[in-house]
Structure formats: C-alpha cells, structure tokens
Short mmCIF file of C-alpha atoms and ligand atoms in Angstrom, two decimals:
data_model
loop_
_atom_site.label_atom_id
_atom_site.label_comp_id
_atom_site.label_asym_id
_atom_site.label_seq_id
_atom_site.Cartn_x
_atom_site.Cartn_y
_atom_site.Cartn_z
CA MET A 1 37.14 -2.51 -15.98
CA LYS A 2 33.63 -1.80 -16.78
CA LYS A 3 30.62 -3.37 -14.35
CA LEU A 4 28.96 -5.28 -16.72
CA LEU A 5 25.12 -6.69 -15.35
CA PHE A 6 23.87 -9.15 -17.42
CA GLN A 7 20.18 -9.18 -16.74
CA LEU A 8 18.47 -12.84 -17.39
CA ASP A 9 14.56 -12.85 -17.26
CA THR A 10 12.55 -15.57 -17.80
CA ASP A 11 9.69 -13.26 -18.87
CA PRO A 12 9.91 -12.28 -22.79
CA HIS A 13 10.94 -8.84 -21.82
CA PRO A 14 13.52 -8.38 -19.16
CA ALA A 15 11.86 -5.84 -16.14
CA VAL A 16 12.86 -2.37 -16.80
CA PHE A 17 12.26 -2.11 -12.99
CA ASP A 18 15.36 -4.46 -12.39
CA THR A 19 17.30 -2.52 -15.11
CA VAL A 20 16.42 0.74 -13.22
CA VAL A 21 17.70 -0.50 -10.07
CA ALA A 22 20.77 -2.68 -11.55
CA TYR A 23 22.24 0.96 -12.78
CA ASP A 24 21.23 2.48 -9.62
CA GLY A 25 22.97 -0.21 -7.72
CA GLY A 26 26.56 0.83 -9.53
CA ALA A 27 26.29 -1.33 -12.97
CA ASP A 28 27.92 0.24 -15.90
CA HIS A 29 26.33 -1.28 -18.52
CA VAL A 30 23.16 -3.41 -17.99
CA ILE A 31 22.27 -6.20 -20.76
CA GLY A 32 18.87 -7.40 -20.90
CA HIS A 33 18.05 -10.83 -22.06
CA GLY A 34 14.40 -12.29 -21.63
CA GLY A 35 12.81 -15.53 -22.57
CA CYS A 36 15.87 -17.08 -20.90
CA THR A 37 15.31 -21.17 -19.56
CA PRO A 38 17.68 -23.91 -18.43
CA GLY A 39 17.94 -25.15 -21.98
CA ASN A 40 19.12 -21.60 -23.69
CA VAL A 41 21.01 -19.93 -21.13
CA ARG A 42 24.64 -21.67 -21.18
CA GLY A 43 25.90 -19.29 -24.24
CA LEU A 44 24.97 -16.86 -22.29
CA VAL A 45 26.80 -17.89 -19.09
CA GLU A 46 30.01 -18.84 -20.87
CA GLY A 47 30.45 -15.66 -22.56
CA ALA A 48 30.35 -14.17 -19.11
CA ILE A 49 32.78 -16.83 -17.22
CA PHE A 50 35.50 -17.36 -20.40
CA THR A 51 36.07 -13.49 -21.33
CA ARG A 52 38.00 -11.51 -18.33
CA ALA A 53 41.13 -12.48 -16.24
CA PRO A 54 40.54 -13.73 -13.12
CA LYS A 55 41.25 -10.73 -10.94
CA GLU A 56 38.94 -8.71 -13.21
CA LYS A 57 35.57 -11.42 -13.30
CA LYS A 58 33.98 -9.73 -10.36
CA PHE A 59 33.37 -6.64 -12.97
CA THR A 60 30.80 -9.18 -14.94
CA ALA A 61 27.92 -10.29 -12.93
CA LEU A 62 24.68 -11.97 -13.38
CA PHE A 63 21.04 -11.26 -12.30
CA ILE A 64 18.07 -13.71 -12.49
CA GLY A 65 14.73 -12.56 -12.96
CA GLY A 66 11.04 -12.29 -14.12
CA SER A 67 7.69 -13.00 -13.00
CA ASP A 68 7.76 -17.00 -12.44
CA MET A 69 9.21 -17.95 -9.21
CA ALA A 70 9.98 -21.62 -10.19
CA ALA A 71 11.04 -20.51 -13.39
CA GLY A 72 13.51 -18.22 -12.02
CA ALA A 73 14.73 -21.09 -9.20
CA ALA A 74 15.42 -23.06 -12.32
CA LEU A 75 17.30 -20.98 -14.20
CA PHE A 76 19.38 -19.66 -11.52
CA LYS A 77 20.47 -23.56 -10.73
CA ALA A 78 20.86 -23.99 -14.11
CA VAL A 79 23.46 -20.94 -14.49
CA GLN A 80 25.51 -22.16 -11.72
CA LYS A 81 25.53 -25.39 -13.20
CA VAL A 82 28.06 -24.22 -15.90
CA PHE A 83 30.43 -22.59 -13.28
CA PHE A 84 33.89 -24.69 -12.97
CA ALA A 85 36.61 -23.92 -10.66
CA ASP A 86 37.44 -20.11 -10.91
CA PHE A 87 35.32 -19.75 -13.97
CA ARG A 88 32.50 -18.35 -12.24
CA VAL A 89 30.69 -14.50 -11.57
CA SER A 90 28.46 -13.72 -8.67
CA VAL A 91 24.76 -13.88 -9.28
CA MET A 92 21.47 -13.15 -7.73
CA LEU A 93 18.07 -14.26 -8.09
CA ASP A 94 15.38 -11.60 -7.44
CA SER A 95 12.33 -12.97 -9.54
CA ASN A 96 9.72 -10.04 -9.25
CA GLY A 97 11.58 -8.72 -6.52
CA SER A 98 10.67 -12.01 -4.61
CA ASN A 99 13.73 -12.16 -2.38
CA THR A 100 14.27 -8.15 -1.75
CA THR A 101 10.68 -7.09 -1.23
CA ALA A 102 9.99 -10.19 1.41
CA ALA A 103 13.43 -9.26 3.20
CA ALA A 104 13.09 -6.07 3.62
CA ALA A 105 9.21 -6.53 4.96
CA VAL A 106 10.15 -9.17 7.30
CA ALA A 107 13.06 -7.51 8.20
CA ARG A 108 10.70 -4.70 9.36
CA LEU A 109 8.54 -6.55 11.19
CA ALA A 110 11.49 -8.39 12.91
CA GLY A 111 12.27 -4.80 13.96
CA SER A 112 9.14 -3.80 15.13
CA GLY A 113 8.30 -6.93 17.49
CA PRO A 114 9.61 -10.55 18.07
CA LEU A 115 8.46 -13.11 15.52
CA ALA A 116 9.61 -16.15 17.17
CA GLY A 117 6.66 -18.18 18.45
CA GLN A 118 4.43 -16.49 16.64
CA ARG A 119 1.72 -17.34 14.32
CA ALA A 120 2.27 -15.85 11.10
CA VAL A 121 -0.25 -16.15 7.57
CA VAL A 122 0.98 -14.65 4.50
CA LEU A 123 -2.17 -14.16 2.76
CA ALA A 124 -2.03 -15.02 -1.29
CA GLY A 125 1.50 -16.65 -0.40
CA THR A 126 1.71 -18.78 -3.29
CA GLY A 127 3.35 -15.54 -4.89
CA PRO A 128 7.48 -14.98 -5.71
CA VAL A 129 7.52 -12.74 -2.86
CA GLY A 130 4.77 -14.31 -0.57
CA GLN A 131 6.55 -17.69 -0.78
CA ARG A 132 10.03 -16.07 0.12
CA ALA A 133 8.53 -14.01 3.05
CA ALA A 134 6.96 -17.54 4.30
CA VAL A 135 10.30 -18.98 4.23
CA MET A 136 11.95 -16.13 5.82
CA LEU A 137 9.38 -15.54 8.75
CA THR A 138 9.93 -19.42 9.24
CA ARG A 139 13.53 -18.93 9.73
CA GLU A 140 12.79 -15.76 12.31
CA GLY A 141 11.11 -18.96 14.28
CA ALA A 142 7.63 -17.82 13.53
CA LYS A 143 5.13 -20.76 13.25
CA VAL A 144 3.90 -19.56 9.61
CA ALA A 145 0.74 -20.44 7.13
CA ILE A 146 -0.10 -19.28 3.56
CA THR A 147 -2.94 -18.96 1.98
CA SER A 148 -4.12 -19.00 -1.60
CA ARG A 149 -7.93 -19.12 -3.42
CA ASP A 150 -7.01 -22.90 -4.06
CA GLY A 151 -6.07 -25.39 -1.21
CA SER A 152 -4.29 -27.58 -3.82
CA ARG A 153 -1.94 -24.61 -4.86
CA ALA A 154 -1.24 -23.79 -1.62
CA GLU A 155 -0.32 -27.50 -0.62
CA SER A 156 1.96 -27.50 -3.66
CA CYS A 157 3.79 -24.51 -2.86
CA CYS A 158 4.14 -25.64 0.82
CA ARG A 159 5.92 -28.88 -0.70
CA GLU A 160 8.45 -27.06 -2.97
CA LEU A 161 9.10 -24.90 -0.07
CA LYS A 162 9.97 -27.75 2.15
CA GLU A 163 12.37 -29.53 -1.09
CA ARG A 164 14.13 -25.85 -0.98
CA PHE A 165 14.49 -24.90 2.34
CA GLY A 166 13.66 -27.57 4.41
CA VAL A 167 11.05 -25.62 6.01
CA GLU A 168 7.38 -26.86 7.48
CA ILE A 169 4.54 -24.18 6.55
CA GLU A 170 0.75 -24.80 6.81
CA PRO A 171 -1.47 -24.46 3.71
CA ILE A 172 -4.84 -22.69 3.81
CA GLY A 173 -7.28 -22.39 1.16
CA ALA A 174 -8.90 -19.30 1.52
CA ALA A 175 -10.93 -18.19 -1.59
CA SER A 176 -12.72 -15.04 -0.60
CA ASN A 177 -12.12 -12.07 2.27
CA ALA A 178 -14.25 -14.00 4.78
CA ASP A 179 -12.65 -16.98 4.53
CA ARG A 180 -8.95 -14.91 4.65
CA ALA A 181 -10.85 -13.60 7.82
CA ARG A 182 -11.03 -16.79 9.37
CA ALA A 183 -7.19 -18.13 8.41
CA ILE A 184 -5.97 -14.71 10.65
CA ALA A 185 -8.51 -15.51 13.49
CA GLY A 186 -5.34 -16.82 15.72
CA ALA A 187 -2.95 -14.98 14.23
CA ASN A 188 -0.03 -12.71 15.09
CA VAL A 189 1.13 -11.34 12.17
CA VAL A 190 -0.40 -10.86 8.51
CA PHE A 191 1.21 -10.35 5.66
CA ALA A 192 -0.54 -9.55 2.32
CA THR A 193 1.50 -10.61 -0.43
CA GLY A 194 -1.48 -10.67 -3.28
CA SER A 195 -1.40 -9.58 -6.87
CA ALA A 196 -1.32 -5.90 -7.48
CA GLY A 197 -4.56 -3.86 -6.59
CA VAL A 198 -6.21 -7.08 -5.17
CA VAL A 199 -8.03 -6.49 -1.70
CA LEU A 200 -7.60 -9.71 0.49
CA LEU A 201 -8.90 -8.22 3.55
CA ASP A 202 -11.75 -5.42 4.74
CA GLU A 203 -10.90 -3.56 7.19
CA ALA A 204 -13.60 -4.89 9.91
CA HIS A 205 -11.85 -7.91 9.11
CA TRP A 206 -8.64 -7.36 11.19
CA VAL A 207 -9.59 -4.49 13.84
CA GLU A 208 -10.80 -6.56 16.14
CA ASN A 209 -8.84 -9.55 16.07
CA ALA A 210 -6.92 -8.62 19.62
CA GLY A 211 -3.99 -11.22 19.05
CA LEU A 212 -3.14 -9.36 16.02
CA ARG A 213 0.28 -7.42 16.76
CA MET A 214 1.62 -6.97 13.34
CA ILE A 215 0.19 -6.14 9.80
CA ALA A 216 2.57 -5.55 6.10
CA ASP A 217 1.11 -5.10 3.09
CA ALA A 218 3.44 -5.57 -0.12
CA ASN A 219 0.50 -4.11 -2.72
CA ALA A 220 1.38 -0.57 -3.44
CA THR A 221 -1.26 -0.24 -6.28
CA PRO A 222 -4.42 1.02 -4.93
CA PRO A 223 -6.68 -0.60 -3.87
CA LEU A 224 -4.43 -1.93 -1.53
CA GLY A 225 -4.21 -5.47 -0.01
CA ILE A 226 -5.64 -4.83 3.49
CA ALA A 227 -8.12 -2.22 3.39
CA GLY A 228 -7.61 0.23 6.25
CA THR A 229 -4.00 0.62 6.39
CA ASP A 230 -2.19 2.96 4.10
CA MET A 231 0.67 2.14 1.76
CA MET A 232 3.05 5.01 3.17
CA ASP A 233 2.47 3.40 6.60
CA ARG A 234 5.96 2.80 8.86
CA GLY A 235 5.34 1.13 11.42
CA LYS A 236 2.07 3.18 12.33
CA ASP A 237 -0.38 1.94 14.79
CA ARG A 238 -3.59 1.52 13.75
CA HIS A 239 -6.15 0.14 16.15
CA GLY A 240 -3.43 -1.35 18.43
CA LYS A 241 -1.39 -3.06 15.36
CA ILE A 242 1.80 -2.19 13.95
CA VAL A 243 1.16 -1.28 10.35
CA TRP A 244 4.13 -1.80 7.65
CA GLY A 245 2.74 -0.27 3.79
CA ALA A 246 4.22 -1.20 0.69
CA ILE A 247 6.30 1.96 0.23
CA GLY A 248 6.60 2.11 4.25
CA PHE A 249 8.92 -0.81 3.93
CA GLY A 250 9.60 0.10 0.27
CA THR A 251 12.51 2.30 0.71
CA LEU A 252 14.48 -0.27 2.34
CA LYS A 253 13.54 -2.85 -0.21
CA LEU A 254 14.86 -0.20 -3.25
CA ALA A 255 18.10 0.21 -0.62
CA LEU A 256 18.70 -3.63 -0.14
CA HIS A 257 18.54 -4.08 -3.83
CA ARG A 258 20.95 -1.84 -4.96
CA ALA A 259 23.12 -3.04 -2.25
CA CYS A 260 22.84 -6.54 -3.48
CA ILE A 261 23.59 -5.49 -6.72
CA ALA A 262 26.54 -3.38 -5.91
CA LYS A 263 27.98 -6.49 -3.79
CA LEU A 264 28.13 -8.89 -6.81
CA PHE A 265 30.66 -6.36 -8.09
CA GLU A 266 32.87 -7.40 -5.01
CA SER A 267 34.19 -11.04 -5.90
CA ASN A 268 33.41 -13.26 -8.44
CA ASN A 269 31.73 -16.03 -6.39
CA LEU A 270 28.86 -14.41 -4.76
CA VAL A 271 25.56 -16.39 -4.90
CA LEU A 272 22.64 -13.79 -3.47
CA ASP A 273 19.30 -16.35 -2.72
CA ALA A 274 17.01 -15.86 -0.05
CA GLU A 275 19.05 -16.55 2.72
CA GLU A 276 21.84 -13.93 2.00
CA ILE A 277 19.79 -11.23 1.09
CA PHE A 278 17.70 -11.62 4.05
CA ALA A 279 20.69 -11.81 6.30
CA LEU A 280 21.78 -8.20 4.59
CA ALA A 281 18.36 -6.99 4.59
CA LYS A 282 18.48 -7.19 8.69
CA SER A 283 21.80 -5.83 8.76
CA MET A 284 20.55 -2.45 7.00
CA ALA A 285 17.36 -2.77 8.89
N1 NAP B 301 6.55 -2.98 -2.00
C1 NAP B 301 7.65 -3.29 -2.72
O1 NAP B 301 8.11 -2.62 -2.82
C2 NAP B 301 6.94 -4.54 -3.61
C3 NAP B 301 7.97 -4.92 -4.70
C4 NAP B 301 7.69 -5.94 -5.63
C5 NAP B 301 6.33 -6.39 -5.55
N2 NAP B 301 5.47 -5.48 -4.94
C6 NAP B 301 4.02 -6.15 -4.71
O2 NAP B 301 3.85 -7.17 -4.09
C7 NAP B 301 2.66 -7.90 -4.09
C8 NAP B 301 3.28 -9.37 -4.59
O3 NAP B 301 4.15 -9.70 -5.90
P1 NAP B 301 4.11 -11.30 -6.65
O4 NAP B 301 4.75 -10.93 -7.44
O5 NAP B 301 4.71 -12.54 -5.73
O6 NAP B 301 2.56 -11.51 -6.60
P2 NAP B 301 1.43 -12.19 -7.68
O7 NAP B 301 2.41 -13.62 -8.16
O8 NAP B 301 1.31 -11.14 -9.07
O9 NAP B 301 0.30 -12.37 -7.04
C9 NAP B 301 0.68 -13.17 -5.84
C10 NAP B 301 -0.92 -14.08 -5.34
O10 NAP B 301 -1.68 -13.27 -5.61
C11 NAP B 301 -3.00 -14.04 -5.47
N3 NAP B 301 -3.98 -13.56 -6.37
C12 NAP B 301 -3.82 -13.07 -7.73
N4 NAP B 301 -5.35 -12.56 -7.86
C13 NAP B 301 -5.99 -12.70 -6.92
C14 NAP B 301 -7.68 -12.36 -6.73
N5 NAP B 301 -8.05 -11.98 -7.87
N6 NAP B 301 -7.74 -12.14 -5.73
C15 NAP B 301 -6.98 -13.01 -4.65
N7 NAP B 301 -5.69 -13.43 -4.77
C16 NAP B 301 -5.16 -13.30 -5.91
C17 NAP B 301 -2.60 -15.54 -6.53
O11 NAP B 301 -2.46 -16.46 -5.53
P3 NAP B 301 -3.58 -17.64 -5.76
O12 NAP B 301 -3.71 -17.81 -7.15
O13 NAP B 301 -2.82 -19.03 -5.10
O14 NAP B 301 -4.87 -17.45 -4.71
C18 NAP B 301 -0.77 -14.98 -6.61
O15 NAP B 301 -0.35 -16.14 -6.17
C19 NAP B 301 2.55 -7.48 -5.19
O16 NAP B 301 1.10 -6.70 -5.01
C20 NAP B 301 3.35 -6.43 -6.22
O17 NAP B 301 2.95 -5.58 -6.62
C21 NAP B 301 5.82 -5.16 -4.13
#
C-alpha cells in the first residue's frame, strides 16, 4: 500500500520545500493542490477518506501549508469538519513551516536555559513562525510579547492567539530597529521571526543588554534578523548571550518536520498542530 500525502496549500502553488520534506519524511507519493480554501476542499478530503479500507486509511494523509497562517488554520478546521466516525485520515498544519520552525527554535531555547518566568520578546511576531513561537514560549511559562511595525496588527494577532490558544500575549508596536531595541529593554529572551533578509536589530541594540540571556533568529537569508549573530550559531556564546541561528536550530526543524510526516502514516486519526508538534520537538531536542 503506497503512502500518499496530499499537500493542500492555501497559496496558488504548493510549497516546493514542503514537497521535498514530505518525500524525505517517508511519503511514497506527494500530490500537491494549490489555492485550497474551506470552500473548495471538501471533494479532496472525501477522496482521501472514502477510498481505502479502515486498516489501510493510515496510508493516506493530509498536509496543510501556505504562507497565510489564518488561511491555513481555517483550511485545517474545514478539513477536519469533513471527517466523521472512522472516515478520517491523519492531518498536519504547518503553514510556512510555522509549527515546525517555532517548535524547533523554542525547544532549543528551552534546552539552553529556563524559560518559566522569563520575559520573552518575539520580534516581528505577526507572521506564521512568530505567532506559533509566542504560543510555545507562553506554554513554557515565559511572559511573552510580540512586536509589529503596526501596533494594531500586533493587537489583532494577540487577540486571535488568545481565541485559539487561550494565551495572554502583549502586543508592542515597534516600527524601527531603535523601537525594537526599546521593546527588548527588559527581555531575557529574544526571538527574531521577521521576513527573510530583514534586519530587526543592530548589534549595538543587544550586546549591552545585561538581562538578555538567550537569542534566536529564524531568518536564514542575509542580512540576518539580528546583526552580530551568525545563522550557523548553535547555542554559541556571544557577548554573554546564548545564540541560536536559523541553520543552528534548522537541523532540528528539518528532522522534526520529517518525523511529523512519518508519524502521519502511523494511524489514521492523528492531528498535528502546535501542541503536538512542540511536544515532539522537545522530545527530539
Ligand atoms: N530556520 C528555519 O528552519 C526556517 C523555516 C521557515 C521559515 N524561516 C524563516 O523564518 C522567518 C519567519 O517566517 P514567517 O513566514 O513567519 O515570516 P513572514 O510572515 O514573511 O514575516 C514575519 C513578519 O515580518 C515582518 N516584516 C516584514 N517585512 C518587514 C520589514 N521590512 N521590516 C520589519 N518587519 C518586517 C512582518 O510583521 P509586521 O508587518 O507585523 O511588522 C511579518 O508579519 C523568515 O525569515 C523565514 O525565512 C526559517
């Protein structure tokens, strides 16, 4: 029985990155569909749940991706609404690598020092990776804030995270690098999750910050999100801070993403979202 992974992407083209990792995670065939929405996904899901005998349904699985976290979350919900009784297959949500990237980075930070009671600031935290990282840091007991260039965007993002996860996250409007330096003044942990190639902090903005203990940066496209760090940093000491660069924790991200794909084919009722993926990341880290 072939392991079939249907990649349902909210963008026009299914992400090539996710296709490659799906094969590396053990799928025999990956079938990508772009432009998926809650309104057009029913037929695709029905094709997945009605075709194989109960014992063989676990060899069919669904992966939800795309660059828009809200669209991905809505599609993830819509897919599960089609399931009933044992007419279901395993499904994973990872829009823009949100859950796997955030989980790997936060697991690495958690392994580098305690997070409970610490002040953590997720810079440019309104994107898929930043949102999920903020939730995971909160779950580890940190007091978390996210910044956005637009304060109202940070506020609506925090509202949505509260609705979905029941977490309290502080929104901060910070338009410039200097504003973000002020936002991390009392922080113990900083995680930069800005768009590729966008510098969020200059080196001078963090080296003298005495309370700051740990830094992570998800951006692997130079220039990096936090100047004065290196994408290869693997818990490296820089100016007395422990630094994790995007490739430094990216090895765990890839291993985690592959492990999630492999798990999808173990049963026909697995639902992999932030909570489950973060738990797996911690066990792997
Ligand atoms: N290391 C890995 O394994 C891995 C895996 C996947 C992704 N990534 C990287 O992780 C990062 C986050 O991914 P994502 O998909 O969540 O990012 P994203 O949605 O592209 O961007 C995140 C946030 O960056 C802010 N931003 C955009 N342009 C900006 C600018 N010019 N100046 C300041 N802020 C700006 C935006 O926030 P506001 O508009 O609210 O300010 C946006 O919501 C990216 O760099 C991505 O390449 C790494």
